[in-house]
PDB file of C-alpha atoms and ligand atoms in Angstrom:
ATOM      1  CA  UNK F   4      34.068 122.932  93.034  1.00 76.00           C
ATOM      2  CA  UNK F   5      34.926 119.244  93.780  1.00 83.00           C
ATOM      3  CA  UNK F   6      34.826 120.617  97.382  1.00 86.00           C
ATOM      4  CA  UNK F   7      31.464 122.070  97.508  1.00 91.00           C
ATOM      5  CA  UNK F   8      29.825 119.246  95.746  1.00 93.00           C
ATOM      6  CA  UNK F   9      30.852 116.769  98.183  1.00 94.00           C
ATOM      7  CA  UNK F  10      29.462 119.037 100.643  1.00 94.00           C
ATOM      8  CA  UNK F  11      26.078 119.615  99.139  1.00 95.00           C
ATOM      9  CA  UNK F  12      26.109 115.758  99.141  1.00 96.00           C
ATOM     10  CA  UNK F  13      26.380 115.454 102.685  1.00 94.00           C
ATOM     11  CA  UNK F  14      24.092 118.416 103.510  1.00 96.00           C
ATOM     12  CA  UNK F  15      21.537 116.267 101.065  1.00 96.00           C
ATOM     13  CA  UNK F  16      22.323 113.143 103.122  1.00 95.00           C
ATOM     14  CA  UNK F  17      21.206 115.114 106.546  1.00 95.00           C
ATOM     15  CA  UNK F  18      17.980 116.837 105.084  1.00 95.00           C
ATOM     16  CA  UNK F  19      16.971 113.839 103.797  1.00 94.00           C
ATOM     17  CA  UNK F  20      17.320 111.977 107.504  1.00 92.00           C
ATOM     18  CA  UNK F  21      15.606 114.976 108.800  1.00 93.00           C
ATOM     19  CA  UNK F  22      12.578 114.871 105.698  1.00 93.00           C
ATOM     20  CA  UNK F  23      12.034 111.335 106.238  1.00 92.00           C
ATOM     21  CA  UNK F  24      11.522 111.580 110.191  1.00 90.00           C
ATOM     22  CA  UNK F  25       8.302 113.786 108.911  1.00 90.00           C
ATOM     23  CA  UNK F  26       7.669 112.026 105.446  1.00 90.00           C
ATOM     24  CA  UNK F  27       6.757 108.485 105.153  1.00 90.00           C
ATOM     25  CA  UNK F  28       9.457 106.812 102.814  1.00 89.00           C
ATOM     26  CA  UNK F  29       7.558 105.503  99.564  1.00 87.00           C
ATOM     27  CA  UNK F  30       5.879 101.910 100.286  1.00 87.00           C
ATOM     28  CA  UNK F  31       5.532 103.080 103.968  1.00 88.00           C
ATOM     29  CA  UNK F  32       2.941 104.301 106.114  1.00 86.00           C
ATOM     30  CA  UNK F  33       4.480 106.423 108.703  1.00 88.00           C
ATOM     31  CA  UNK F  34       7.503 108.121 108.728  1.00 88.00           C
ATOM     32  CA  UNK F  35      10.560 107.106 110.119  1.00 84.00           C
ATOM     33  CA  UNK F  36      10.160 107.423 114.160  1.00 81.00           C
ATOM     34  CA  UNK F  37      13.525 108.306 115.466  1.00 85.00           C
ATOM     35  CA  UNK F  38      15.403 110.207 113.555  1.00 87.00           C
ATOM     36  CA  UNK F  39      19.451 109.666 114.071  1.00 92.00           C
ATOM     37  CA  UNK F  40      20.639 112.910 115.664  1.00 93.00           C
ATOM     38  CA  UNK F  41      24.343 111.683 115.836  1.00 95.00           C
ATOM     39  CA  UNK F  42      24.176 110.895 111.945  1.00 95.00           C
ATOM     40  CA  UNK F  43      22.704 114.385 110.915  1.00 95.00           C
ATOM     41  CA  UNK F  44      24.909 115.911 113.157  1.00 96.00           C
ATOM     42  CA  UNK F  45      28.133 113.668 111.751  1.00 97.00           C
ATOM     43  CA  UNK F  46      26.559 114.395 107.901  1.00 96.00           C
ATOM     44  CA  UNK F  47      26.128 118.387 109.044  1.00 96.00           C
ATOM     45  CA  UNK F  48      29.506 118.440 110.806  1.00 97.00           C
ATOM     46  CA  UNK F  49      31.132 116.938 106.984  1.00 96.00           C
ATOM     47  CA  UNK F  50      29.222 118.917 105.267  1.00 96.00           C
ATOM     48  CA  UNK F  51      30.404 122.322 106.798  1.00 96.00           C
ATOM     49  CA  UNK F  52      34.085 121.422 106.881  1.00 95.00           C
ATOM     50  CA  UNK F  53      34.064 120.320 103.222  1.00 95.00           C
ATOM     51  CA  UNK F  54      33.056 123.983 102.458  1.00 94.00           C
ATOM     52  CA  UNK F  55      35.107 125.871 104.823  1.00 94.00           C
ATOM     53  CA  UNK F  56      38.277 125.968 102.476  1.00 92.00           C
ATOM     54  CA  UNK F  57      36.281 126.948  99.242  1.00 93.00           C
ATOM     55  CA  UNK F  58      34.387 129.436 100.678  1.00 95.00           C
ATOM     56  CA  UNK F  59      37.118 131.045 102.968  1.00 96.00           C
ATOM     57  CA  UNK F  60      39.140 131.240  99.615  1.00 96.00           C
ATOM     58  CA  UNK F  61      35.849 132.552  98.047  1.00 96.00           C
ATOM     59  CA  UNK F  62      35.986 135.290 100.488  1.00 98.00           C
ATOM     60  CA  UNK F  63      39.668 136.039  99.885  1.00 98.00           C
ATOM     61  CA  UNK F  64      39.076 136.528  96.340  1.00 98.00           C
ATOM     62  CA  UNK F  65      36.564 139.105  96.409  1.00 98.00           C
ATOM     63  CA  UNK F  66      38.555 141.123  98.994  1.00 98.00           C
ATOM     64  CA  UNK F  67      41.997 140.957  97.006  1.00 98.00           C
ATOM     65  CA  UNK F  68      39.956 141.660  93.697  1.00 98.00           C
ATOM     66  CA  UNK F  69      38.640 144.941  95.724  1.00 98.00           C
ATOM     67  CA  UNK F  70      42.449 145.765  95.875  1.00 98.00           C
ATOM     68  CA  UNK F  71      43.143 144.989  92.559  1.00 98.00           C
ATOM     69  CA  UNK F  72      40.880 147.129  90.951  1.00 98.00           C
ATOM     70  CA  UNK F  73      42.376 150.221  93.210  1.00 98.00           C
ATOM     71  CA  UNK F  74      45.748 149.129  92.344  1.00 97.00           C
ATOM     72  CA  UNK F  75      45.174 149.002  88.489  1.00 97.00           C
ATOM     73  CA  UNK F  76      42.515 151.602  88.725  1.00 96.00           C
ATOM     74  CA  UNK F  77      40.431 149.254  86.172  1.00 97.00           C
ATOM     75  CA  UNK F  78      36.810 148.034  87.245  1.00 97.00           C
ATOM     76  CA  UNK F  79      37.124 145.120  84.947  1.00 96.00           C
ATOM     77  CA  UNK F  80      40.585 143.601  87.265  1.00 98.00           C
ATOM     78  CA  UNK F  81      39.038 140.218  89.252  1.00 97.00           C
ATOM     79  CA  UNK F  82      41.170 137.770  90.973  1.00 98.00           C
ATOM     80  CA  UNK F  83      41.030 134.013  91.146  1.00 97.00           C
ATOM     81  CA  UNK F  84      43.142 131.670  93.365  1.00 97.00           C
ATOM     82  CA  UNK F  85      43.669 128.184  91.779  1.00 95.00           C
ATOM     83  CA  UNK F  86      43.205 125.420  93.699  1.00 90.00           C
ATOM     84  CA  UNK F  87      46.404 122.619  93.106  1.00 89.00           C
ATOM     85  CA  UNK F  88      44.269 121.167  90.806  1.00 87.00           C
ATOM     86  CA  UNK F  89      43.603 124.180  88.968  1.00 87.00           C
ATOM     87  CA  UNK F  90      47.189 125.096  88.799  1.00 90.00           C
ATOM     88  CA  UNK F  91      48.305 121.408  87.504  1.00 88.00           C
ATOM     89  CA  UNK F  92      45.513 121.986  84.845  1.00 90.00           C
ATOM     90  CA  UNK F  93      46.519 125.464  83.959  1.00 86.00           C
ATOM     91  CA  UNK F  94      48.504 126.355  80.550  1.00 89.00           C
ATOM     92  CA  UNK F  95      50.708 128.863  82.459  1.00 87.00           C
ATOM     93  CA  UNK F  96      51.368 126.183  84.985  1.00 84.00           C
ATOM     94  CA  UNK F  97      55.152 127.032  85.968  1.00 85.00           C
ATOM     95  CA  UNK F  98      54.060 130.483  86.226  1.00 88.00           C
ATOM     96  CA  UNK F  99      53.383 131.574  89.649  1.00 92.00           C
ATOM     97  CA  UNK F 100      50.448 134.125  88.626  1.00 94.00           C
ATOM     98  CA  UNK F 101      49.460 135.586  85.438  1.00 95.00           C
ATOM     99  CA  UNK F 102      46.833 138.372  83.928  1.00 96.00           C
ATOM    100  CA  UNK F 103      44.604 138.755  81.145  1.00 96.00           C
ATOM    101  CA  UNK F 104      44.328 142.539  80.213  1.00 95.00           C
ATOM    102  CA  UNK F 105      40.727 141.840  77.997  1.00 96.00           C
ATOM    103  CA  UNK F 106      39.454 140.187  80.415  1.00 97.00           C
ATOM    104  CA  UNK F 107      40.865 142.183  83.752  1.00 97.00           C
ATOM    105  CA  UNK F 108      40.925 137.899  85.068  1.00 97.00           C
ATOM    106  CA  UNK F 109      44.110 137.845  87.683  1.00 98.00           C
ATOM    107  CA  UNK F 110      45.266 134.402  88.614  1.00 97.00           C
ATOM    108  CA  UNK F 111      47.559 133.258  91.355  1.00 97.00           C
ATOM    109  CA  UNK F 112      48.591 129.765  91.303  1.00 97.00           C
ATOM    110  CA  UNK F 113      48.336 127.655  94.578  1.00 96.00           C
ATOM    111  CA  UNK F 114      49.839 128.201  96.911  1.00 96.00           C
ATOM    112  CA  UNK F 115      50.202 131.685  96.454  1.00 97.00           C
ATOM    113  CA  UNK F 116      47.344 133.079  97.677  1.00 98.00           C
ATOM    114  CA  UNK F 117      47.387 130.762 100.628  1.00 97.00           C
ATOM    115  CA  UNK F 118      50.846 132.067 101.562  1.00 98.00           C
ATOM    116  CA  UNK F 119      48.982 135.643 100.842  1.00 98.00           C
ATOM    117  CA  UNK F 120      46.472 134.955 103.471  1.00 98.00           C
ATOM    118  CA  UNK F 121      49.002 133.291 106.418  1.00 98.00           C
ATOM    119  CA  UNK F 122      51.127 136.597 105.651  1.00 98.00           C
ATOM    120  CA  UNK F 123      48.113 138.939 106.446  1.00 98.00           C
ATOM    121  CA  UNK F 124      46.891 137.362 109.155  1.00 98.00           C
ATOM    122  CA  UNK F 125      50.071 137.659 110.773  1.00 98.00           C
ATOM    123  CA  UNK F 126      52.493 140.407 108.913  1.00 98.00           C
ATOM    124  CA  UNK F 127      54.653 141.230 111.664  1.00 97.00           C
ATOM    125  CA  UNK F 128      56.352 137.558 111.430  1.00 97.00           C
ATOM    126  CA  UNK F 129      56.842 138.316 107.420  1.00 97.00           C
ATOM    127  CA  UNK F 130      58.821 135.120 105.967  1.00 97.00           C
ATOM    128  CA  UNK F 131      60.306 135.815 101.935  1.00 96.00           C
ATOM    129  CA  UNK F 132      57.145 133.706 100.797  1.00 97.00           C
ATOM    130  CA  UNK F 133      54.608 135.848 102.724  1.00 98.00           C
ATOM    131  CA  UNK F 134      56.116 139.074 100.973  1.00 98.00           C
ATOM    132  CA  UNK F 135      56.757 137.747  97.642  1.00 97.00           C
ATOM    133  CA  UNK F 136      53.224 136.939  98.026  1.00 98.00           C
ATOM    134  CA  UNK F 137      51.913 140.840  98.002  1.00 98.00           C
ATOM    135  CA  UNK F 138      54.368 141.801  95.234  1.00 98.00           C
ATOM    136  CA  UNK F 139      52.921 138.667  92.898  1.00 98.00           C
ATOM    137  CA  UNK F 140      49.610 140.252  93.054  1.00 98.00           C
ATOM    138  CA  UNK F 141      50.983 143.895  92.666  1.00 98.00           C
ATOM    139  CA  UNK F 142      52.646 142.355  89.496  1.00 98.00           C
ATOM    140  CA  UNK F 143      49.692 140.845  88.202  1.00 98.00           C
ATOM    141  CA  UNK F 144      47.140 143.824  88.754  1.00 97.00           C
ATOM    142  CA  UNK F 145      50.249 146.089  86.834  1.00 97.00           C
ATOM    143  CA  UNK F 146      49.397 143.837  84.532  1.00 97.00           C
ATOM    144  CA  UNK F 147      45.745 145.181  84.153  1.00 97.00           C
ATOM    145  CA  UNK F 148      47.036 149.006  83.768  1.00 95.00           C
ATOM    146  CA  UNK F 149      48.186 147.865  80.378  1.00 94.00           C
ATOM    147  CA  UNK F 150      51.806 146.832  80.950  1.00 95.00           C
ATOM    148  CA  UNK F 151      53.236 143.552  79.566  1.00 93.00           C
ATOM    149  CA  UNK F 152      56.752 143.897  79.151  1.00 96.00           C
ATOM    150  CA  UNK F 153      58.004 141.933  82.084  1.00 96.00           C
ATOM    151  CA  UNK F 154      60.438 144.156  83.164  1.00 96.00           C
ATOM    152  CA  UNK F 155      58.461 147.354  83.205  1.00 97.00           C
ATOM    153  CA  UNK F 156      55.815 145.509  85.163  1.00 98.00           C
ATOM    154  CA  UNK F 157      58.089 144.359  87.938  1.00 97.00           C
ATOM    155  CA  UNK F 158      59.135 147.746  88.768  1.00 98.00           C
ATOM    156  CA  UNK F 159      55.673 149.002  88.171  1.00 98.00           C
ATOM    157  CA  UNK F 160      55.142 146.612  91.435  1.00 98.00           C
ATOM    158  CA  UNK F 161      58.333 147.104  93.152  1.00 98.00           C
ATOM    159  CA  UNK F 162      57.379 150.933  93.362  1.00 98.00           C
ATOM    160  CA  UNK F 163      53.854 150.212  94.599  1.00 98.00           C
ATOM    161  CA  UNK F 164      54.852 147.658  96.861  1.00 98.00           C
ATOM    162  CA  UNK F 165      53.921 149.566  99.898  1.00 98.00           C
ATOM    163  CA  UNK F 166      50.626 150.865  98.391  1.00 98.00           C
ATOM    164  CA  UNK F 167      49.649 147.664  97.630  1.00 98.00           C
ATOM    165  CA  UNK F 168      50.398 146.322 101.414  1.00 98.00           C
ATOM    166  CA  UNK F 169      48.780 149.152 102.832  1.00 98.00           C
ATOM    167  CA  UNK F 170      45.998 148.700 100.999  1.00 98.00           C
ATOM    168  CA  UNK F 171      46.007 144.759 102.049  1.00 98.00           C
ATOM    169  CA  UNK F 172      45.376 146.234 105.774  1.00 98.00           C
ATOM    170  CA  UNK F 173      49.469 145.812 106.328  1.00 98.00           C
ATOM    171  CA  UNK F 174      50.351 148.854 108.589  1.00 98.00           C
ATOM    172  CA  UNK F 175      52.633 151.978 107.012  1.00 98.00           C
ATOM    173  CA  UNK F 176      55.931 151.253 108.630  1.00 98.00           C
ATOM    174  CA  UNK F 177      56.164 147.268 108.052  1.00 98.00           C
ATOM    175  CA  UNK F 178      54.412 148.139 104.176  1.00 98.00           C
ATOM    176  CA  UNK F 179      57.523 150.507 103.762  1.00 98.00           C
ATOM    177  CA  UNK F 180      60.179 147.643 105.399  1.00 98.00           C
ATOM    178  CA  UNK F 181      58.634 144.546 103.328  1.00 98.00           C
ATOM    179  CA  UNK F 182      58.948 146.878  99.914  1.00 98.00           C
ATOM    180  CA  UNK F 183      62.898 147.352 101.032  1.00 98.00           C
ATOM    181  CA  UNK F 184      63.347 143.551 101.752  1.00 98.00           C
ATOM    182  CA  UNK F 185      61.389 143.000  98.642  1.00 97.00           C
ATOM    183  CA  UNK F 186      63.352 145.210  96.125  1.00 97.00           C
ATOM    184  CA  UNK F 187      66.303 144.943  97.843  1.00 96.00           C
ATOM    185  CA  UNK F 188      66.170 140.834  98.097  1.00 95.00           C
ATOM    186  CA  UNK F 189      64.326 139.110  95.383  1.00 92.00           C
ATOM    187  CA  UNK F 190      64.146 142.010  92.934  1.00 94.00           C
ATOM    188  CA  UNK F 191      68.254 142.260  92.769  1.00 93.00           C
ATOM    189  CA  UNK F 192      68.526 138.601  93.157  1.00 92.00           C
ATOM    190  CA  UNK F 193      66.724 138.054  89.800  1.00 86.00           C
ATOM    191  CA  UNK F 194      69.363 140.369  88.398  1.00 83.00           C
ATOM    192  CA  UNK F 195      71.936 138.085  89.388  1.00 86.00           C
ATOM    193  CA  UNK F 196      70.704 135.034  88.218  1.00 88.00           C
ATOM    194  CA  UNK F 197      69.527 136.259  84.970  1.00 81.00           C
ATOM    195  CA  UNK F 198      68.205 133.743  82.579  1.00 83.00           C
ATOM    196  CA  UNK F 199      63.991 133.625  82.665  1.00 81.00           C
ATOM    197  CA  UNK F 200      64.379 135.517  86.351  1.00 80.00           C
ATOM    198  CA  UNK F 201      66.572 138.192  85.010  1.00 86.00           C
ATOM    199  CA  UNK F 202      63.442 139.387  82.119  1.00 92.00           C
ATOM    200  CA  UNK F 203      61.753 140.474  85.389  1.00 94.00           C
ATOM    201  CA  UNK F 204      64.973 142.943  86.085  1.00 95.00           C
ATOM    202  CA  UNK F 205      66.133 145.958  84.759  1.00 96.00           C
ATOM    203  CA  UNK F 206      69.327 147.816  85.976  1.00 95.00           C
ATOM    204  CA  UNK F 207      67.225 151.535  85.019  1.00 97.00           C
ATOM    205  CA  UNK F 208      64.490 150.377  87.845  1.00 97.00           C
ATOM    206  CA  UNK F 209      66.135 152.337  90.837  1.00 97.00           C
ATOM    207  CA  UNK F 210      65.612 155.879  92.120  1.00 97.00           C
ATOM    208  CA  UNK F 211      66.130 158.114  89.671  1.00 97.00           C
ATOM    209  CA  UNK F 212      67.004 156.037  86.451  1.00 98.00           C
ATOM    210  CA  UNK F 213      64.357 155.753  83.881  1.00 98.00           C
ATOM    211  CA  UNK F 214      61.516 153.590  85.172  1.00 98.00           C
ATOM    212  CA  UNK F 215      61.196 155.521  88.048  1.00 98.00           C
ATOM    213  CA  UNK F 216      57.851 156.632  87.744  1.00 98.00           C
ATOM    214  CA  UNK F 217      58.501 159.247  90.930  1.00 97.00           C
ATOM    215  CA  UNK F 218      55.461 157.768  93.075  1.00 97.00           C
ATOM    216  CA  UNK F 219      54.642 160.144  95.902  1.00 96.00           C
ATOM    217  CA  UNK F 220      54.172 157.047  97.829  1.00 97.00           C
ATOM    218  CA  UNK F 221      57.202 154.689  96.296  1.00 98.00           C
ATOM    219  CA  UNK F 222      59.140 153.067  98.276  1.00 98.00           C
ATOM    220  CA  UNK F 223      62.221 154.728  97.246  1.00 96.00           C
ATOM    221  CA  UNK F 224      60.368 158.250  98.594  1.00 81.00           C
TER     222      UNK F 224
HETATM  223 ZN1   ZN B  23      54.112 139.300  84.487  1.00 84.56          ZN
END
């Protein structure tokens, strides 16, 4: 919001150059003669880059609450990206997403859904970040279905992993790898370290054990 206000500010500052080149100022009688193109231009130019970032991330958060709402099969699921000042400012601030099952409201904390974006955009060069990235939001939207026990949920996403991908326009074969990396990396890992990590794991989420939900499209098919 900060953002776009400084923009409109600068958009105001070049329609009012441009209003006054046809309006007299007050206590004048003709309006101003030469209007300064290189300062409307300069004020335009600010004015558009201030608002690139908001409304790119705008953008980003209509399409990934589109996949949310498929994911959780809920039409109330919506997701918001906090800026860095909306994560310092949030109560779940050393939590890198969470979900509000009244309200369907899915947050990621910055920089998640940056890293989310950079990974799309290019998936084939897939760092840990960029595919932790699509299983945060498949753990949030779980979220949404109903499930809060942490454990449950993380599998719930492990096992949709390459649905969720898929559905982020992430073709079927690297979907299918990034769900391996990711269950077989990050998922295990939190096993090992246990502690707050190791409430995300359970040892029955694996093919066959009891939170195997049997997916025709799991990653473990
Ligand atoms: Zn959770």
């Amino acid at each position: 919001m900060l953002w776009l206000a400084l923009s409109a500010f600068f958009l105001w500052l070049a329609l009012r150059e441009i209003y006054f080149g046809f309006v007299p100022r007050s206590g004048f009688d003709r309006p101003n003669p030469s209007i300064s193109v290189g300062y409307v231009l300069t004020t335009l130019g600010i004015a558009a880059a201030l608002a690139y970032t908001p409304i790119r991330y705008w953008q980003f958060e209509r399409f990934l609450t589109l996949i949310a709402r498929q994911l959780s099969e809920s039409p109330k699921a919506y997701v918001h990206c906090n800026s860095f000042i909306d994560s310092v400012l949030d109560t779940n601030v050393f939590a890198a997403g969470h979900a509000d099952l009244e309200t369907g409201r899915i947050v990621l904390q910055h920089p998640w859904c940056g890293e989310l974006m950079d990974h799309l955009a290019n998936p084939k060069a897939a760092t840990p970040k960029g595919i932790h990235s699509v299983h945060l939001l498949t753990h949030e939207t779980m979220h949404i279905r109903g499930e809060m026990n942490e454990a449950k949920t993380d599998c719930q996403g492990v096992q949709r992993y390459a649905r969720a991908a898929k559905l982020l326009g992430i073709d079927d074969e690297l979907a299918q790898q990034h769900g391996e990396i990711n269950y077989n990396g990050t998922y295990k890992q939190r096993g090992a370290i246990g502690g707050m990590a190791g409430q995300y794991f359970s040892i029955d989420c694996a093919p066959g054990r009891a939170l195997d939900e049997r997916l025709s499209d799991s990653i473990w098919r």
